[in-house]
mmCIF file of C-alpha atoms and ligand atoms in Angstrom:
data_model
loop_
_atom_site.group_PDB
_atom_site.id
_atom_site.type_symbol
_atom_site.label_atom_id
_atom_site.label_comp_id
_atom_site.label_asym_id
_atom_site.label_seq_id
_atom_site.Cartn_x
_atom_site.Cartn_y
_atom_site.Cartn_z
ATOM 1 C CA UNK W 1 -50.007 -21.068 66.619
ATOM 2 C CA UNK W 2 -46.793 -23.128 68.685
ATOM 3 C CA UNK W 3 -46.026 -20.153 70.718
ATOM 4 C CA UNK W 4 -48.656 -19.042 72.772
ATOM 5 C CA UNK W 5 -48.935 -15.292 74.459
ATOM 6 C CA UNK W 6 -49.917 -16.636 78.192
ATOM 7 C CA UNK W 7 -46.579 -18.726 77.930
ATOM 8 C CA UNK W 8 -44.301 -16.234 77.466
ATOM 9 C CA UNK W 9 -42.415 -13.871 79.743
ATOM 10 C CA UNK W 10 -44.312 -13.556 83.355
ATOM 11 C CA UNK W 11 -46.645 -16.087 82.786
ATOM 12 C CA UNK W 12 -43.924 -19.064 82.366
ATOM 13 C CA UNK W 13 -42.132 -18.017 85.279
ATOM 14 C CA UNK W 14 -45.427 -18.213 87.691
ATOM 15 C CA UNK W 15 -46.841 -21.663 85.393
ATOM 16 C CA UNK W 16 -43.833 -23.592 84.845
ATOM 17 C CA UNK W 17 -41.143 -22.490 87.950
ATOM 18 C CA UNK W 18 -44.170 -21.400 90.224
ATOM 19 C CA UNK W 19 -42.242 -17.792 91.153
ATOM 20 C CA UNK W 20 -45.336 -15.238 91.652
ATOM 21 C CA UNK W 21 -43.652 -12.324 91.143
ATOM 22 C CA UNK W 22 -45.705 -9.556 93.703
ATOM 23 C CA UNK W 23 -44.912 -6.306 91.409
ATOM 24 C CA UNK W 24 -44.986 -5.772 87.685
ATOM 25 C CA UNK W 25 -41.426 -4.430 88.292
ATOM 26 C CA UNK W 26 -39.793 -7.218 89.979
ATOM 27 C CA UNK W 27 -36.445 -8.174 88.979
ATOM 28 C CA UNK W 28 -35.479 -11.915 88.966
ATOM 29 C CA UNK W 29 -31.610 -12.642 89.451
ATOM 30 C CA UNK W 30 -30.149 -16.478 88.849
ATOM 31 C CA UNK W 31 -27.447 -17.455 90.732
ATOM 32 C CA UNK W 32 -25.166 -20.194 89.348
ATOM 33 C CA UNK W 33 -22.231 -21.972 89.083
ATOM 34 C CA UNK W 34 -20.014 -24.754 90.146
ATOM 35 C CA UNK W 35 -21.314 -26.846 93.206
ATOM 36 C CA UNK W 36 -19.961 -26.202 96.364
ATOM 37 C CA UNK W 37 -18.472 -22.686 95.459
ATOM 38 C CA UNK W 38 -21.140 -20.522 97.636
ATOM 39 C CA UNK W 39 -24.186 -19.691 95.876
ATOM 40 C CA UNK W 40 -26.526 -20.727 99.057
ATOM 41 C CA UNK W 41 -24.375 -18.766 101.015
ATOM 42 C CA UNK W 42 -24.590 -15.401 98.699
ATOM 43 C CA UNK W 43 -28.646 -16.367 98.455
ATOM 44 C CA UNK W 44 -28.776 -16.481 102.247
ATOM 45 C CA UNK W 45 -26.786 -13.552 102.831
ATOM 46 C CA UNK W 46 -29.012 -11.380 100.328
ATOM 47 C CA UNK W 47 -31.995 -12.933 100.868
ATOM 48 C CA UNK W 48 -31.648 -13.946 104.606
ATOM 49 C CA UNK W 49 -33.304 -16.995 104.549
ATOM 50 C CA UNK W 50 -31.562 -20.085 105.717
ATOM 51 C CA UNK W 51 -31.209 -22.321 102.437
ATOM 52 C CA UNK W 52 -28.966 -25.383 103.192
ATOM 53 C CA UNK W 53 -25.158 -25.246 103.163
ATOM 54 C CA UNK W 54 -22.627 -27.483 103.852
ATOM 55 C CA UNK W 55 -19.295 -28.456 103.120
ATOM 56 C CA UNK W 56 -19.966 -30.846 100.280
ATOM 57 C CA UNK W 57 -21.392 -30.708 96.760
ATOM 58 C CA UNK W 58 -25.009 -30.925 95.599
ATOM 59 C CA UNK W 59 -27.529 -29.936 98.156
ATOM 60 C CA UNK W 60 -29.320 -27.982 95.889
ATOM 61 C CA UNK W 61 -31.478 -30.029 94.085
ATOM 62 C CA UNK W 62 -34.184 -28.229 92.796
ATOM 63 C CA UNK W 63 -34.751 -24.344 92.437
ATOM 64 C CA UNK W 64 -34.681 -22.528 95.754
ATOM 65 C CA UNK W 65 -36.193 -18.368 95.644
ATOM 66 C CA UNK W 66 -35.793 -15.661 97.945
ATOM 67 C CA UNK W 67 -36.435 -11.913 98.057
ATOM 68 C CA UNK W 68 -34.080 -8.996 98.482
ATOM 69 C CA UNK W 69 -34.827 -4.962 97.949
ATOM 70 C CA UNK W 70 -31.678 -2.977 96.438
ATOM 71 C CA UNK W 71 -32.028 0.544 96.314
ATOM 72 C CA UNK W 72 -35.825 1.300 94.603
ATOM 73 C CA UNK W 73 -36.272 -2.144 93.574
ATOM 74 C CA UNK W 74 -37.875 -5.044 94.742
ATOM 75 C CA UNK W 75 -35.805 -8.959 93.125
ATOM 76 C CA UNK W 76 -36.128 -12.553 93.577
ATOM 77 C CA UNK W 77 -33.478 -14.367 93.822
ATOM 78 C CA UNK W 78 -33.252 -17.971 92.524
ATOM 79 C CA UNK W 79 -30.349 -20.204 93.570
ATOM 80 C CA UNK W 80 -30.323 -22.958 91.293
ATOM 81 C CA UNK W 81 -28.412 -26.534 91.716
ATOM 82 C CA UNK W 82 -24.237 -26.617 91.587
ATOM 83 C CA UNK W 83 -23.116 -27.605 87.822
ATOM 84 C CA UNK W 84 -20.400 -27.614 85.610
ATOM 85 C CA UNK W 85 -22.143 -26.652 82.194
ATOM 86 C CA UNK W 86 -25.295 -26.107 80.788
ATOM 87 C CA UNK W 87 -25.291 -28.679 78.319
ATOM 88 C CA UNK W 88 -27.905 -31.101 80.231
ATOM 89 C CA UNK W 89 -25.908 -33.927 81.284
ATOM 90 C CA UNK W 90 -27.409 -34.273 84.038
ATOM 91 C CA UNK W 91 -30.812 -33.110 85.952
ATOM 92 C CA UNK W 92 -29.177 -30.940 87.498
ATOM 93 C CA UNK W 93 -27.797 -29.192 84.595
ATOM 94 C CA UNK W 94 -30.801 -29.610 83.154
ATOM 95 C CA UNK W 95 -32.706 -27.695 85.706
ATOM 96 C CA UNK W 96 -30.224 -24.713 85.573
ATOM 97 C CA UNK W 97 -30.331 -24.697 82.021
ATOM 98 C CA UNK W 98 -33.890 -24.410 81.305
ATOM 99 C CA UNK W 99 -34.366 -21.586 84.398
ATOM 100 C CA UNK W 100 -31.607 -19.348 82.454
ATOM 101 C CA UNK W 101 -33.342 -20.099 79.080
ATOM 102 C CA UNK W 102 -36.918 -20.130 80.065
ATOM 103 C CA UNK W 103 -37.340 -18.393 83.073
ATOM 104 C CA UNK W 104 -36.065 -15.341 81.266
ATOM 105 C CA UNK W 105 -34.268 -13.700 84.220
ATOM 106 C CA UNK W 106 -33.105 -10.024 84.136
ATOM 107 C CA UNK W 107 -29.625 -10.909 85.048
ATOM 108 C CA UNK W 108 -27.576 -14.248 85.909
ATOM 109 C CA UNK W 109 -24.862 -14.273 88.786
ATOM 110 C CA UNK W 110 -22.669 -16.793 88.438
ATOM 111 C CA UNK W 111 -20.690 -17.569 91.548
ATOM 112 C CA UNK W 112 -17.030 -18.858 91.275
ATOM 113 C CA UNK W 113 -14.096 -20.652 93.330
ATOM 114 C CA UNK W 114 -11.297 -17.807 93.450
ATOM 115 C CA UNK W 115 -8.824 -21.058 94.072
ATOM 116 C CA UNK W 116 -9.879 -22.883 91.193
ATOM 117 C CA UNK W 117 -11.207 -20.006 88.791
ATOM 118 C CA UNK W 118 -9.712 -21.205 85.347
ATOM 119 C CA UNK W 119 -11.864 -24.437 85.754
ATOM 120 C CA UNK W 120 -15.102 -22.294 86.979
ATOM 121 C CA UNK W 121 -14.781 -19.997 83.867
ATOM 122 C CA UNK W 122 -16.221 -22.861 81.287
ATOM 123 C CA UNK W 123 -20.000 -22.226 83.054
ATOM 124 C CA UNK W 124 -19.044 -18.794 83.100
ATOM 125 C CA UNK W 125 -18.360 -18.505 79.430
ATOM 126 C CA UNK W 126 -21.483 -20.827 78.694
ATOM 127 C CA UNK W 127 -23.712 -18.486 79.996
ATOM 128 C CA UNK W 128 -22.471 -15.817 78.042
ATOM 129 C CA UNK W 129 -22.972 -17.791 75.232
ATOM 130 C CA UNK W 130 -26.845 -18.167 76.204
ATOM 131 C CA UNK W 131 -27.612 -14.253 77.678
ATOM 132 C CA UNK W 132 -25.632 -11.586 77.858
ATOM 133 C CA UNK W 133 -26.393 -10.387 81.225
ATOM 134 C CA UNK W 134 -24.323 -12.045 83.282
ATOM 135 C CA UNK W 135 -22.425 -11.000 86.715
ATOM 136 C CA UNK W 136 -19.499 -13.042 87.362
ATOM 137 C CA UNK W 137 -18.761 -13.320 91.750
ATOM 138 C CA UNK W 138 -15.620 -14.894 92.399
ATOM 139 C CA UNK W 139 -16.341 -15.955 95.699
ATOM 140 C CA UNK W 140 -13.964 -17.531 98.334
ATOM 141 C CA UNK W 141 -11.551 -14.680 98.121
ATOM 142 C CA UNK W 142 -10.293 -15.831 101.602
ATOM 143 C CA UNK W 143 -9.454 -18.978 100.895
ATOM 144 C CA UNK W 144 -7.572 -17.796 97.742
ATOM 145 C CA UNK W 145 -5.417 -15.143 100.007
ATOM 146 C CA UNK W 146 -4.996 -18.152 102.432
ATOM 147 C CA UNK W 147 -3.409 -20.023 99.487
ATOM 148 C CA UNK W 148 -1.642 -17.230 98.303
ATOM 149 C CA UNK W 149 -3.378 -16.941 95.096
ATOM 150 C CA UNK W 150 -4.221 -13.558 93.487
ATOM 151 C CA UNK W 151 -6.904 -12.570 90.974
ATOM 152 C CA UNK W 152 -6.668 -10.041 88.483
ATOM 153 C CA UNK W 153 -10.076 -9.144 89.084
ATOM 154 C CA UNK W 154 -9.821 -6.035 86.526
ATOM 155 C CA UNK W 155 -8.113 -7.840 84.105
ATOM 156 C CA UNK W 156 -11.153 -10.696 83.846
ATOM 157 C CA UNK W 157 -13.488 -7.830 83.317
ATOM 158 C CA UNK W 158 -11.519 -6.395 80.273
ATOM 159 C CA UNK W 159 -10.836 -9.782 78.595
ATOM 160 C CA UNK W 160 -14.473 -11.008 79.461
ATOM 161 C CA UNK W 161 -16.108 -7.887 79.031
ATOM 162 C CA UNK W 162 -18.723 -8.134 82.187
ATOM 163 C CA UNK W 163 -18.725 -7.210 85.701
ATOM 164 C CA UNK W 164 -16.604 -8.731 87.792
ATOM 165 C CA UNK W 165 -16.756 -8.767 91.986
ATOM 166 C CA UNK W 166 -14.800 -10.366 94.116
ATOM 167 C CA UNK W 167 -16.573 -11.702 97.545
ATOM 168 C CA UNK W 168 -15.839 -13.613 100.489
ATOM 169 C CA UNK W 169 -19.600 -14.655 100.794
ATOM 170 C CA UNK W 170 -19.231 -16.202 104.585
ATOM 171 C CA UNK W 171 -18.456 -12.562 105.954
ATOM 172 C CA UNK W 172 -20.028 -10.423 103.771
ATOM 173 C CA UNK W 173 -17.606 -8.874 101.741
ATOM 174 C CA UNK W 174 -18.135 -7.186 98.381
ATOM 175 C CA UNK W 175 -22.005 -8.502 98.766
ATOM 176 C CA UNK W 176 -23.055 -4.853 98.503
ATOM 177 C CA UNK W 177 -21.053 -3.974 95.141
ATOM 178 C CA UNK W 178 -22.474 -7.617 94.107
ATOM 179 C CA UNK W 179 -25.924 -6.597 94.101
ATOM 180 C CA UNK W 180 -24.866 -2.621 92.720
ATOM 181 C CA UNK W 181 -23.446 -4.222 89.660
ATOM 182 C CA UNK W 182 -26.175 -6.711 89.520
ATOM 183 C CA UNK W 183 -29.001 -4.156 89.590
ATOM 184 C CA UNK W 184 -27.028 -2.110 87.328
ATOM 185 C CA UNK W 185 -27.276 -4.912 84.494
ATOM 186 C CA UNK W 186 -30.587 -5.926 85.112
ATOM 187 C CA UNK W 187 -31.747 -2.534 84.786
ATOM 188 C CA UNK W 188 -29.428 -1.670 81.800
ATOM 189 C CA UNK W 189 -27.638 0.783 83.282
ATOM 190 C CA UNK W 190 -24.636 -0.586 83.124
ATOM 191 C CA UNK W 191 -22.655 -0.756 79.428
ATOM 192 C CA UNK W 192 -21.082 -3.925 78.847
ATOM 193 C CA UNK W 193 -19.552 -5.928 75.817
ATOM 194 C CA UNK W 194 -19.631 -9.547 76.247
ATOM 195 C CA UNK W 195 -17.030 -11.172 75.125
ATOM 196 C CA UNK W 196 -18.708 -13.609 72.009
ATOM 197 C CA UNK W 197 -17.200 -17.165 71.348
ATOM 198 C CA UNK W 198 -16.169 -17.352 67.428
ATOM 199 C CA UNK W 199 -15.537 -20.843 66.139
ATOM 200 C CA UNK W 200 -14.095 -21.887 62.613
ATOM 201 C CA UNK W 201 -15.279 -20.992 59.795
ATOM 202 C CA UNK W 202 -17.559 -23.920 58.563
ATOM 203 C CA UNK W 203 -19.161 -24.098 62.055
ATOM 204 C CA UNK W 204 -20.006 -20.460 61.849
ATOM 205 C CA UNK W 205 -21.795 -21.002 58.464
ATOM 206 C CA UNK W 206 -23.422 -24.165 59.877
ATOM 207 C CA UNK W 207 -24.650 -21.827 62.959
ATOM 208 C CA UNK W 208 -26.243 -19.192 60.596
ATOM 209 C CA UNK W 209 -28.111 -21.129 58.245
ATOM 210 C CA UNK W 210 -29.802 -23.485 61.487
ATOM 211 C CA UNK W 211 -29.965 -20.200 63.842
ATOM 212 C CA UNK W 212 -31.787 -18.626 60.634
ATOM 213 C CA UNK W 213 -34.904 -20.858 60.477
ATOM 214 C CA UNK W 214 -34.769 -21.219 64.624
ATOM 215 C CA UNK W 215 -35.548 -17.848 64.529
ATOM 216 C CA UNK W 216 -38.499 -17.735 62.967
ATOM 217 C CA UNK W 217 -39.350 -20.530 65.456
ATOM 218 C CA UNK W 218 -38.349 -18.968 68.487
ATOM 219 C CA UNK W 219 -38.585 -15.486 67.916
ATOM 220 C CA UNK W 220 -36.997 -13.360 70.440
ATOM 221 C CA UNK W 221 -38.074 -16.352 73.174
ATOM 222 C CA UNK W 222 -34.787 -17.312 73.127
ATOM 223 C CA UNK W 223 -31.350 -17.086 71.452
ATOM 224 C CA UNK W 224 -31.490 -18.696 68.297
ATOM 225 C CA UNK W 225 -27.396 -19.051 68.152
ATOM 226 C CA UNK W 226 -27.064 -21.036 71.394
ATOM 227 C CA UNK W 227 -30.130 -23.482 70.172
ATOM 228 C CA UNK W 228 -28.421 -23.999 66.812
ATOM 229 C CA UNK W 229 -25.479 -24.970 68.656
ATOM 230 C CA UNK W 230 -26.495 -27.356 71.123
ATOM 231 C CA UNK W 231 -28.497 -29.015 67.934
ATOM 232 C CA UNK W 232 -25.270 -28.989 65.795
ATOM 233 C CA UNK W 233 -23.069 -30.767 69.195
ATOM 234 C CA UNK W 234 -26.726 -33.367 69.127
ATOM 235 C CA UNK W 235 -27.910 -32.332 72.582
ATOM 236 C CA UNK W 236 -31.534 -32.797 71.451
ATOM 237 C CA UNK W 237 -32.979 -31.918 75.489
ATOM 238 C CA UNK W 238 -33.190 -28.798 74.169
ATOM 239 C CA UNK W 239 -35.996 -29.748 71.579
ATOM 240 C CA UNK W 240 -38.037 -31.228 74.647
ATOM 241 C CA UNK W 241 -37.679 -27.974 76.961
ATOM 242 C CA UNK W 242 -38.710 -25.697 74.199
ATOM 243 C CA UNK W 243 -41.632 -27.710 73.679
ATOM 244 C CA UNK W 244 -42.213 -28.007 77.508
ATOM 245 C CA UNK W 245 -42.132 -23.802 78.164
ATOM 246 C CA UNK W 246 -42.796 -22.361 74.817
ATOM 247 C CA UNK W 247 -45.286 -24.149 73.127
ATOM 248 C CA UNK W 248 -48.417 -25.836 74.277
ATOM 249 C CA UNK W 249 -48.124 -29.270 74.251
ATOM 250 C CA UNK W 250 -50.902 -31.035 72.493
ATOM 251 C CA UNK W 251 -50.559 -28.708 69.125
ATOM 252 C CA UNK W 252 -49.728 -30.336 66.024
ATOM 253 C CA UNK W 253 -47.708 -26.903 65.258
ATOM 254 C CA UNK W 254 -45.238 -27.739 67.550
ATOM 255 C CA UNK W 255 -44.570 -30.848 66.087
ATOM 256 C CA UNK W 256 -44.584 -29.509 62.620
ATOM 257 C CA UNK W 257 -41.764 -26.506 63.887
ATOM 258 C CA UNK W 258 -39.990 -29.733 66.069
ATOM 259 C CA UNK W 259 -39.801 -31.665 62.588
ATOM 260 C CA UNK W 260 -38.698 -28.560 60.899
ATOM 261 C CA UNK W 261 -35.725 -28.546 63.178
ATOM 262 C CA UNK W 262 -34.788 -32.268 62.977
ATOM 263 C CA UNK W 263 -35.124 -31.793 59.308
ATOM 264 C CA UNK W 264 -32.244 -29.601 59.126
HETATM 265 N N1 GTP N 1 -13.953 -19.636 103.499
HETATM 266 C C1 GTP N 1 -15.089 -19.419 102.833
HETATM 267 N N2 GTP N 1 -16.027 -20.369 102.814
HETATM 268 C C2 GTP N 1 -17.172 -20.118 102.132
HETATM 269 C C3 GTP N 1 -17.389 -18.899 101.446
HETATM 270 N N3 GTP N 1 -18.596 -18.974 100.844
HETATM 271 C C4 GTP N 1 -19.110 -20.181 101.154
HETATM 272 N N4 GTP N 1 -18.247 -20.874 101.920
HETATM 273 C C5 GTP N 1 -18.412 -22.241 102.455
HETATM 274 O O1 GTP N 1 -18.354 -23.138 101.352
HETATM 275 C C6 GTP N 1 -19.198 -24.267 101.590
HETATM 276 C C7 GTP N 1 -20.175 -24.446 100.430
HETATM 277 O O2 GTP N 1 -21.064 -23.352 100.413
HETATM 278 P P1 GTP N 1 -22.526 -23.424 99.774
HETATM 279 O O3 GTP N 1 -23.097 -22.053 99.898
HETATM 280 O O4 GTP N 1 -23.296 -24.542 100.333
HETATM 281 O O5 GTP N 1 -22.148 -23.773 98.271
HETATM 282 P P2 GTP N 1 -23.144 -24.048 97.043
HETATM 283 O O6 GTP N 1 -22.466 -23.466 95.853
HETATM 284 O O7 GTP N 1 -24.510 -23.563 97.341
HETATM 285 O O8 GTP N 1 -23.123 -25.636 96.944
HETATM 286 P P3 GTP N 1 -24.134 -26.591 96.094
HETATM 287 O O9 GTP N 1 -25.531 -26.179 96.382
HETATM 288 O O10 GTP N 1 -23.783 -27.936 96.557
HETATM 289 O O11 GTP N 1 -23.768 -26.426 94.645
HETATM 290 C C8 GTP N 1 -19.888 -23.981 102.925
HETATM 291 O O12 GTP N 1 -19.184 -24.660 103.936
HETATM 292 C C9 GTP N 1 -19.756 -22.473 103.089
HETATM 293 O O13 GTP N 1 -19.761 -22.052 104.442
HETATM 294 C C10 GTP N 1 -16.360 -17.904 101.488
HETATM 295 O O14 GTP N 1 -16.438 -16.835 100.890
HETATM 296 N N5 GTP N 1 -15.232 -18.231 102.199
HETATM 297 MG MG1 MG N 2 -26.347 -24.608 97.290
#
């Protein structure tokens, strides 16, 4: 057997990103996004811990984890490095990637630049593609007023279909409605309809028949459709972190289900 039950779930996210999580009913919230856009300042403002900030893009390296309580519930919060996709270009990327796929979380924030928001919205709309609870915080609000730009904040969450907050992170502001929204998806309180990404025809059909056999792979580990895609663009990282966090290394399964995929 590639996929073994210790991996999965809890047990990858204290093995492979070291988070102990104290209570069975801990919630763990991503934050991502853009670098330089605010997401050490939202983590250090929930969490109030003093992860590094500054006026210039990517301090955070690695994965950085706080705690917060919200109402009844206890979550960590882990602020991963600034990118501008998920599709592994870099380590950075690549790190951010793998936590949203593998670490499992029970929601994703994903922090944006109010002044620059149409740019920010490709990460945004690539984590949709991946998990379908996401929180979109479009941060710098201030800055945007400065510059006289508005946002339509309820018009983003119609056409994207998620919640939408606007915050001005370095005083505070809509923080609190941040984190209501956020529990409210990772509890599943909240109804939302993600908007999905359709593309032609003969790309769709291509998607099905590869997102077919990944699931019997990959199970409900992770979403078959976004795997099948990144395989069908040739982003074959992907191959390496599923064998990295889902399957034991060392099994001659894995490279069986590995050559199953190439294969195709
Ligand atoms: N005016 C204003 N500045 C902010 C706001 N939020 C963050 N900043 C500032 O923006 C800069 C970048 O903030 P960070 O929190 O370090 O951004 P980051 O997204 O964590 O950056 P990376 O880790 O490099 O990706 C800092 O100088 C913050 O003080 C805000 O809402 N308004
Ligand atoms: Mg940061």
């Amino acid at each position: 057997m590639g996929l073994t039950h210790q991996s999965c779930g809890k047990a990858v996210l204290s093995e492979k990103f070291n988070i102990k999580l104290g209570s069975d009913d801990e919630l763990v919230i991503a934050l991502a996004g853009n670098p330089n856009v605010g997401k050490s300042t939202v983590f250090n403002a929930l969490t109030g811990l003093n992860q590094h900030t500054g006026n210039w893009p990517g301090k955070t390296v690695a994965n950085a984890r706080g705690n917060y309580t919200h109402k009844d519930k206890k979550f960590v919060l882990v602020d991963l490095p600034g990118t501008y996709s998920l599709l592994a270009n870099s380590v950075e990327e690549q790190v951010a990637r793998d936590f949203i796929c593998f670490g499992q979380p029970n929601a994703t924030i994903v922090v944006t630049d109010a002044t620059c928001l149409e740019r920010n919205l490709n990460l945004v709309m690539q984590v949709m593609e991946l998990t379908d609870k996401v929180v979109l915080c479009v941060n710098l609000m201030d800055e945007a007023k400065r510059k006289g730009i508005s946002v339509n904040i309820k018009g983003l969450e119609e056409k994207l279909g998620i919640p939408v907050i606007a915050t001005t992170a370095r005083n505070g502001s809509g923080l609190n409605e941040l984190m209501d929204r956020t529990y409210n998806i990772a509890l599943g309180i909240e109804n939302i309809f993600p908007k999905t990404i359709e593309y032609p025809q003969e790309v769709e059909e291509e998607i099905d028949k590869l997102s077919e056999r990944l699931q019997n792979i990959l199970k409900d580990k992770l979403n078959s459709r976004w795997v099948a895609l990144r395989l069908i663009e040739g982003d074959t990282t992907i191959l390496d972190s599923i064998g990295k966090f889902l399957f034991d290394y060392n099994t001659q399964s894995i490279e069986k289900e590995e050559a199953c995929i190439y294969e195709y």
